[in-house]
mmCIF file of C-alpha atoms in Angstrom:
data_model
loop_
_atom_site.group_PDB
_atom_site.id
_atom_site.type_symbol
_atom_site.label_atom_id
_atom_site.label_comp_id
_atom_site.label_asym_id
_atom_site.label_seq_id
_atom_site.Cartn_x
_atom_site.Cartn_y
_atom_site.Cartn_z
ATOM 1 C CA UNK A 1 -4.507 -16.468 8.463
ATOM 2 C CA UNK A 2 -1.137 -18.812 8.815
ATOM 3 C CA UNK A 3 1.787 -17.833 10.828
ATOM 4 C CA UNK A 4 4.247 -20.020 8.403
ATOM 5 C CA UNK A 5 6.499 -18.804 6.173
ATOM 6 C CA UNK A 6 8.646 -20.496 3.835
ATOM 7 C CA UNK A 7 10.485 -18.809 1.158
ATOM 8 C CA UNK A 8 9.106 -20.055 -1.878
ATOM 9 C CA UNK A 9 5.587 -19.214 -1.040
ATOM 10 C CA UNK A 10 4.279 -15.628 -1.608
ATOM 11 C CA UNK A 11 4.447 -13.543 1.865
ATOM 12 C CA UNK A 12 0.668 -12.838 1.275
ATOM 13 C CA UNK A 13 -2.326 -14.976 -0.622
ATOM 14 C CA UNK A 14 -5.790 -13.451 -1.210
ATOM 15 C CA UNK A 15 -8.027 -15.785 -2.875
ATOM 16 C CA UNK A 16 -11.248 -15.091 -4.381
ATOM 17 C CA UNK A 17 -12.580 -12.585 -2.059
ATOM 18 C CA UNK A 18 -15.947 -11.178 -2.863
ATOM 19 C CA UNK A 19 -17.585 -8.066 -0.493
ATOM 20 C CA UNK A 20 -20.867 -6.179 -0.840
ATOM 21 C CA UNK A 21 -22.408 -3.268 0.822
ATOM 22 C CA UNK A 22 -26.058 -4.324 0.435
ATOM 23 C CA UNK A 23 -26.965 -5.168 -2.599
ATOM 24 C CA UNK A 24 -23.807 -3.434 -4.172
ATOM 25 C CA UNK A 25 -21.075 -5.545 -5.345
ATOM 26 C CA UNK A 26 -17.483 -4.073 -4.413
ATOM 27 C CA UNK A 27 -15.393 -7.246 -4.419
ATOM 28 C CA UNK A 28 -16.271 -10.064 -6.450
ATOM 29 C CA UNK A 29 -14.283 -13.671 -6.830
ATOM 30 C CA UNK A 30 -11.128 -10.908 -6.345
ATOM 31 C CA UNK A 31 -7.497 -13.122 -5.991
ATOM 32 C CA UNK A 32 -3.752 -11.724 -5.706
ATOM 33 C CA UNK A 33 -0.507 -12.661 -4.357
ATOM 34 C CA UNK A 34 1.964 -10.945 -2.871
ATOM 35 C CA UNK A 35 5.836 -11.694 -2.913
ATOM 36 C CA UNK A 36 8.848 -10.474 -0.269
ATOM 37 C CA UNK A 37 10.930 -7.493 -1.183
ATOM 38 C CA UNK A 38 8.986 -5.133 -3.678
ATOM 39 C CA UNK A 39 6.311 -2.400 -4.345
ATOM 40 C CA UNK A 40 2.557 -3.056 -5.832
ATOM 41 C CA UNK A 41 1.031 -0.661 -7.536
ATOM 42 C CA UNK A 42 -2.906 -1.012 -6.934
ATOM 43 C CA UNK A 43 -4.807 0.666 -9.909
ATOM 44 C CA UNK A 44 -8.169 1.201 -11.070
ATOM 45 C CA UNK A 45 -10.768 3.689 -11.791
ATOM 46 C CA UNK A 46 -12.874 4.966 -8.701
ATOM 47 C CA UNK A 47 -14.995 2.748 -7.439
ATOM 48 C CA UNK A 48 -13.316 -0.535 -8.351
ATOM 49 C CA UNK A 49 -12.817 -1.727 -4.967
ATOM 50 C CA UNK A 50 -9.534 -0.729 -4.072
ATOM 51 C CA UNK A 51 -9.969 0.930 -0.500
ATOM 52 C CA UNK A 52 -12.408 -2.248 0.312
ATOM 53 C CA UNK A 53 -9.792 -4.698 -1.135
ATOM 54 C CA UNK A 54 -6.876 -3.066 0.905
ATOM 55 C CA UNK A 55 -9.185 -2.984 4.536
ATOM 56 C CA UNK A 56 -10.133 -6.910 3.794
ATOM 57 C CA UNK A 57 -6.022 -7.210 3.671
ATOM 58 C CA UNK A 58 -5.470 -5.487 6.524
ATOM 59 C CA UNK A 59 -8.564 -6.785 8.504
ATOM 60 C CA UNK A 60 -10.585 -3.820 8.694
ATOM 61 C CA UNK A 61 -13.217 -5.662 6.885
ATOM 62 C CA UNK A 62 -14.589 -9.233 6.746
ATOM 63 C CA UNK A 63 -14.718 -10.779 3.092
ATOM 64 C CA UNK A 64 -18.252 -12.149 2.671
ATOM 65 C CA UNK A 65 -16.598 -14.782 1.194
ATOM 66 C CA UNK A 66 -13.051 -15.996 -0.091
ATOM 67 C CA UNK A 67 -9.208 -16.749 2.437
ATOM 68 C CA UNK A 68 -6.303 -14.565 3.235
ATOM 69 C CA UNK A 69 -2.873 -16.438 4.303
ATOM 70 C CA UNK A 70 -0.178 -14.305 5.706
ATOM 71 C CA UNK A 71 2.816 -16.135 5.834
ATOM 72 C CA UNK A 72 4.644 -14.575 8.698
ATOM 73 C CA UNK A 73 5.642 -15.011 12.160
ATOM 74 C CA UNK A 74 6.112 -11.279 12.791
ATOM 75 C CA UNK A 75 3.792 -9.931 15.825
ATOM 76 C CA UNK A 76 2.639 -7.436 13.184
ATOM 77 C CA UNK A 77 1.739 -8.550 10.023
ATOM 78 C CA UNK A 78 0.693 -5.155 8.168
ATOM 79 C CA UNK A 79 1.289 -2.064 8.833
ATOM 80 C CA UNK A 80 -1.784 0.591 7.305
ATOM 81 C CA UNK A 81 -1.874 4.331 6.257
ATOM 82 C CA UNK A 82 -5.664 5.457 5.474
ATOM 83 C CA UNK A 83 -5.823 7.377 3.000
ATOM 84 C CA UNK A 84 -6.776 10.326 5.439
ATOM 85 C CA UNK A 85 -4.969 9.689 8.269
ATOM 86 C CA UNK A 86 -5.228 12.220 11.276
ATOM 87 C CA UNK A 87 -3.003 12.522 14.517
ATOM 88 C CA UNK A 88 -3.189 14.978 17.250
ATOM 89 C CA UNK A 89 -2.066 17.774 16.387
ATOM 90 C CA UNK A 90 -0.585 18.791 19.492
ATOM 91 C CA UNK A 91 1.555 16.315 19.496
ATOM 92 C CA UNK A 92 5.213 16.289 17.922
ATOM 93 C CA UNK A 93 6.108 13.986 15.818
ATOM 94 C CA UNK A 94 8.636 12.174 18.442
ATOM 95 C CA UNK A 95 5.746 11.547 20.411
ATOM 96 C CA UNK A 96 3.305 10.340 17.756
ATOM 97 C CA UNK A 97 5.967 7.873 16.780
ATOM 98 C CA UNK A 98 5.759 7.214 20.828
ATOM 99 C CA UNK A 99 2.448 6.351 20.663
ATOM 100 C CA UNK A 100 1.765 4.221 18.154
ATOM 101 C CA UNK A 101 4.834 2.139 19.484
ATOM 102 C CA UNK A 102 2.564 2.337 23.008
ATOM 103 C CA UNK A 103 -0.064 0.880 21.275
ATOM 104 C CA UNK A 104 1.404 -2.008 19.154
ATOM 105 C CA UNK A 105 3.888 -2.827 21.773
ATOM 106 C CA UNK A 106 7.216 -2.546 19.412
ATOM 107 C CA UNK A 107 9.528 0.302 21.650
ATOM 108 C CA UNK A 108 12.649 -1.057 20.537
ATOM 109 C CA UNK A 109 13.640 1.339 17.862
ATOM 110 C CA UNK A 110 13.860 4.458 18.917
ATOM 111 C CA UNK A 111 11.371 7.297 17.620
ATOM 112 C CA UNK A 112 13.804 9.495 15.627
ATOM 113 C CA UNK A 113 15.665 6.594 13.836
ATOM 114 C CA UNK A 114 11.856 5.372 12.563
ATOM 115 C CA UNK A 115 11.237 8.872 11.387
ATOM 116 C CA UNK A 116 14.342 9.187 9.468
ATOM 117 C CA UNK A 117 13.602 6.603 7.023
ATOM 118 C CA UNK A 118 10.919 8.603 5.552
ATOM 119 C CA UNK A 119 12.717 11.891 5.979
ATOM 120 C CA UNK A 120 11.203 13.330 8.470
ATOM 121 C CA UNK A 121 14.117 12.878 11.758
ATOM 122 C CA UNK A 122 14.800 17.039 11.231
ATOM 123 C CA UNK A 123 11.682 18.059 12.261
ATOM 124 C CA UNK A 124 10.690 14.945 15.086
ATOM 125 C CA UNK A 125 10.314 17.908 17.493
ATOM 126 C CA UNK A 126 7.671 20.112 15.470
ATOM 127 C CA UNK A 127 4.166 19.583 16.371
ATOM 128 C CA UNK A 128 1.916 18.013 13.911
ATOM 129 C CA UNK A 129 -0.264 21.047 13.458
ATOM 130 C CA UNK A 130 2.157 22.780 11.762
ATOM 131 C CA UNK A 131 3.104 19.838 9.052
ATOM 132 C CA UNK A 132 2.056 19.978 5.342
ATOM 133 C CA UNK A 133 -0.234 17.194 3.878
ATOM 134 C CA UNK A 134 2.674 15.963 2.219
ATOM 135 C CA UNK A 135 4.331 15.748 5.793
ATOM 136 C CA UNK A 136 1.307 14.263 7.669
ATOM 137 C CA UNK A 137 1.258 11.285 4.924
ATOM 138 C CA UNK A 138 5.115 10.899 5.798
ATOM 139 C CA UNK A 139 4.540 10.285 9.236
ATOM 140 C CA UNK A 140 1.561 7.994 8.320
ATOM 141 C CA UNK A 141 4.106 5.804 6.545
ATOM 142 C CA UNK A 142 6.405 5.940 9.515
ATOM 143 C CA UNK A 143 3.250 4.929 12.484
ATOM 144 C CA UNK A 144 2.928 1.812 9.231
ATOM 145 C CA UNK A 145 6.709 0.311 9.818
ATOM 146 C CA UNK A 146 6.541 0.760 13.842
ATOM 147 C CA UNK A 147 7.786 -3.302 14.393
ATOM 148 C CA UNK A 148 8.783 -4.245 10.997
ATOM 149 C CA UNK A 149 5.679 -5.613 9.628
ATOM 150 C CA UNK A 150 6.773 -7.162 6.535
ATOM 151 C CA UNK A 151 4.095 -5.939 4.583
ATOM 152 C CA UNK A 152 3.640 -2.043 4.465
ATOM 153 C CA UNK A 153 -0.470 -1.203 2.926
ATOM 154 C CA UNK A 154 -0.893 2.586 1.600
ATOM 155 C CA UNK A 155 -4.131 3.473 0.299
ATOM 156 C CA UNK A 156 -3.767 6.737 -1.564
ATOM 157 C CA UNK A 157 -0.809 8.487 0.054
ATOM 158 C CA UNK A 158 -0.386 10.930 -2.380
ATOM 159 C CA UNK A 159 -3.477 12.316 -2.933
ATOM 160 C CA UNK A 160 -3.476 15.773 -2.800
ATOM 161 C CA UNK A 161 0.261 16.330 -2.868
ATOM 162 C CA UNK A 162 2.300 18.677 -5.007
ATOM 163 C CA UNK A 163 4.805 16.497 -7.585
ATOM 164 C CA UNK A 164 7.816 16.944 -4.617
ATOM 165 C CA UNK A 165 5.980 15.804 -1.801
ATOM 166 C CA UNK A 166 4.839 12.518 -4.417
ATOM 167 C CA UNK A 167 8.036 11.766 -5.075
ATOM 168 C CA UNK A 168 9.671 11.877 -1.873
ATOM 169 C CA UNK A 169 6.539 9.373 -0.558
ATOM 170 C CA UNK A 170 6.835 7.359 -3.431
ATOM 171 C CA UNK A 171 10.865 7.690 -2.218
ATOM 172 C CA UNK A 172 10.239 6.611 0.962
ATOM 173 C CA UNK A 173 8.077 3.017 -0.049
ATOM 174 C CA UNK A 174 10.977 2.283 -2.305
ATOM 175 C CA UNK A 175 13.477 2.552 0.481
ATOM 176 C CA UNK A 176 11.395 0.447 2.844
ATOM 177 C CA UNK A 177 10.697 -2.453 -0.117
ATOM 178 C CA UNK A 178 14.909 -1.995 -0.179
ATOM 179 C CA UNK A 179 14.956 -3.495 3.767
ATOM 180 C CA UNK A 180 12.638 -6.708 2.452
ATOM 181 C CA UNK A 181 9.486 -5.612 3.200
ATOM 182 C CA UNK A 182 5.994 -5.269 0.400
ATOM 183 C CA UNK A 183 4.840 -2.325 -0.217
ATOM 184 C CA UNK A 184 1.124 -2.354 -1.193
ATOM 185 C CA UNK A 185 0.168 1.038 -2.801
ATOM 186 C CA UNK A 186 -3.208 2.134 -4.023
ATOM 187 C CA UNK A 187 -2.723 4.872 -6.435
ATOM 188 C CA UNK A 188 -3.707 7.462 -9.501
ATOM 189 C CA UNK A 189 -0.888 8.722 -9.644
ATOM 190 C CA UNK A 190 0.254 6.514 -13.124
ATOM 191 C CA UNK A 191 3.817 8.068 -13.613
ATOM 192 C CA UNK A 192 4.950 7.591 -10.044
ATOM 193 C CA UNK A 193 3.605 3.899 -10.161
ATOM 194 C CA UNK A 194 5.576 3.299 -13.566
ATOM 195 C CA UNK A 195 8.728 4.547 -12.301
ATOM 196 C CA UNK A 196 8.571 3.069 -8.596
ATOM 197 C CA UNK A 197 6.059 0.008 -8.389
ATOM 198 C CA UNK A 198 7.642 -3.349 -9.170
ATOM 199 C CA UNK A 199 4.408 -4.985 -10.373
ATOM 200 C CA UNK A 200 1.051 -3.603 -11.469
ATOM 201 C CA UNK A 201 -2.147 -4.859 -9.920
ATOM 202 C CA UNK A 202 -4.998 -3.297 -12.038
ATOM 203 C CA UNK A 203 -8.334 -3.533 -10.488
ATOM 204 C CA UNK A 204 -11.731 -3.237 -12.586
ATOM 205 C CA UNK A 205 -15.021 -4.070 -11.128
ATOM 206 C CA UNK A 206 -13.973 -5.669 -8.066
ATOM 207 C CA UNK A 207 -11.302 -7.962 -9.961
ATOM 208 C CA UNK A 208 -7.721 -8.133 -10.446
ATOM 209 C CA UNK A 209 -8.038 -8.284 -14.338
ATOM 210 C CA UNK A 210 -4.377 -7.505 -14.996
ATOM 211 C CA UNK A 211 -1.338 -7.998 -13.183
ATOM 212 C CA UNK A 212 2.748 -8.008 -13.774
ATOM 213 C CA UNK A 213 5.463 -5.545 -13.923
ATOM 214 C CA UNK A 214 4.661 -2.276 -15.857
ATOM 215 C CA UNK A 215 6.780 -3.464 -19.190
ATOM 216 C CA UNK A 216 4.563 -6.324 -19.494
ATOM 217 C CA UNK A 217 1.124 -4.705 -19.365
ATOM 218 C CA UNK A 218 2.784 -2.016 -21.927
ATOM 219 C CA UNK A 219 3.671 -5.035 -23.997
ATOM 220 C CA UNK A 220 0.349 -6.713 -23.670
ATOM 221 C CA UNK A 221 -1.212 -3.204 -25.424
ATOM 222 C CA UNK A 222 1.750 -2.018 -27.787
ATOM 223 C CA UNK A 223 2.013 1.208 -26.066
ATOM 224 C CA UNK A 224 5.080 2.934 -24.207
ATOM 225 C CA UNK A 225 3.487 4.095 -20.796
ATOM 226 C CA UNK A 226 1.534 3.047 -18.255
ATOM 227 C CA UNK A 227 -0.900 5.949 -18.425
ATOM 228 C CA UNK A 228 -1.636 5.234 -22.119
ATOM 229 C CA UNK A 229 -2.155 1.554 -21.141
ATOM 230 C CA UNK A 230 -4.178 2.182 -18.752
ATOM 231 C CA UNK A 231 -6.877 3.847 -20.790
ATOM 232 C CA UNK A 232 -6.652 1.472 -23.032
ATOM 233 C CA UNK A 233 -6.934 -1.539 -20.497
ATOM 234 C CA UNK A 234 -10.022 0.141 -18.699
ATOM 235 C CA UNK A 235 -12.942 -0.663 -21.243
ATOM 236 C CA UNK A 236 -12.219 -3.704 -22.606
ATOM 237 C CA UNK A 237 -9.512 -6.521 -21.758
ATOM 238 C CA UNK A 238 -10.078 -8.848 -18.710
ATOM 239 C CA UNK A 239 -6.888 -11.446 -19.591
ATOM 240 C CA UNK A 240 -4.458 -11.663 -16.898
ATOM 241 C CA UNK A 241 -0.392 -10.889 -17.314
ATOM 242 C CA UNK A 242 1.464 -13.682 -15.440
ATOM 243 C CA UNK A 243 3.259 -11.878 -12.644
#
C-alpha cells in the first residue's frame, strides 16, 4: 500500500484482485477505484463477493492475487463497520466511543462531538444494551470515523432496519462524504443507494461489471430506476460504464 497522495490520483486503487475459499472462486481479476469526497454504492446479488471484496480493502483478508494503493498519509487509512457489529453492552456509548479511540490511538476529538455526527450525542450516556439495531449500526459508523480515516467501508449497515432508521444511516454517510471523506457502502437496499450513492459499483461473480453514477447505468438500460436496472443488469451485460 503507498502512503502518497496527490490530488489527481484516486484516494484508493484495487487492481485485479482475485480470492478463493478452496476451490470456490469469490474474487476473480476484480479492479475499482475510488475518488475523494463521495459515496459508493457496492451492489450485487448474494454471493458476488462483496463482504470478501470489502475485507481485502480493509485488510481483513489477503488477495490471492492482484495490488491495493491507498494514497494517504493519514495514520488510519479505513475505517470498517461489519455488517454485524457487536459492543459491550454494558458500556455507554461515551465510553465505547472511548475505547475504540484507546485502541487506534486518535483521543483528540472528544467522544460526544464524534457521536453527534451520526445523531446519536442525545443518548452518549445510555448503555448499549438498551439501543435499537438501527442505533447499534449508528454507533458502528461513529467507532469507523474515530481519526478521520479518509475512507469510511460499510458492509451492509442497514440490514434489518425499518425505512427511518435506513435513512437516517444512509443520512449519516452522506454527511461524512460532505467533510471529504469516501464512503464505501455495500448494500440491497436499491432506493437508498439511488438517492444517496454518488457512483454505482455493481458486482457479479466476483467482478466489477458495471460502474458510474446511477443516471448512467439507467441510461445504459433505458429504464428510470436503479432497481429496474438492476434486474435487468444481473443476467446478462458485463460492459463497463466509465465512472
Amino acid at each position: 500500500m503507498t502512503s502518497e497522495y496527490t490530488s489527481n490520483q484516486p484516494l484508493l486503487t484495487a487492481e485485479s484482485i482475485t480470492h478463493n475459499y478452496g476451490n470456490v472462486e469469490a474474487l476473480s481479476d476484480c479492479t475499482l477505484s475510488l475518488h475523494t469526497g463521495r459515496v459508493y454504492g457496492l451492489i450485487g446479488p448474494n454471493g458476488a463477493g462483496k463482504t470478501t471484496l470489502l475485507q481485502i480493502l480493509c485488510g481483513l483478508l489477503s488477495p490471492d492475487k492482484g495490488t491495493i494503493h491507498i494514497n494517504s498519509n493519514s495514520s488510519r487509512a479505513i475505517g470498517y463497520l461489519p455488517q454485524h457489529p457487536e459492543f459491550r453492552p454494558q458500556f455507554t456509548a461515551r465510553e465505547i466511543i472511548q475505547f475504540y479511540q484507546q485502541m487506534v490511538g486518535q483521543n483528540k476529538s472528544s467522544p460526544v462531538s464524534i457521536l453527534e455526527q451520526v445523531g446519536l450525542d442525545s443518548v452518549a450516556s445510555r448503555t448499549v444494551d438498551g439501543f435499537s439495531g438501527g442505533m447499534i449500526q449508528l454507533l458502528g459508523i461513529a467507532q469507523a470515523t474515530i481519526g478521520n480515516p479518509p475512507i469510511i467501508i460499510l458492509d451492509e449497515p442497514t440490514s434489518g432496519l425499518d425505512p427511518t432508521m435506513t435513512t437516517r444511516v444512509f443520512e449519516a454517510t452522506e454527511t461524512i462524504a460532505d467533510e471529504h471523506t469516501t464512503v464505501l457502502v455495500s448494500s440491497h437496499d436499491l432506493d437508498s443507494v439511488d438517492r444517496y450513492a454518488n457512483r454505482v459499483l455493481l458486482l457479479i461473480n466476483g467482478q466489477i461489471k458495471h460502474r458510474g453514477t446511477t443516471d448512467a447505468l439507467q441510461d445504459r438500460t433505458n429504464i428510470q430506476s436503479l432497481h429496474q436496472a438492476y434486474h435487468d443488469l444481473i443476467p446478462a451485460s458485463h460492459e463497463t460504464i466509465t465512472p
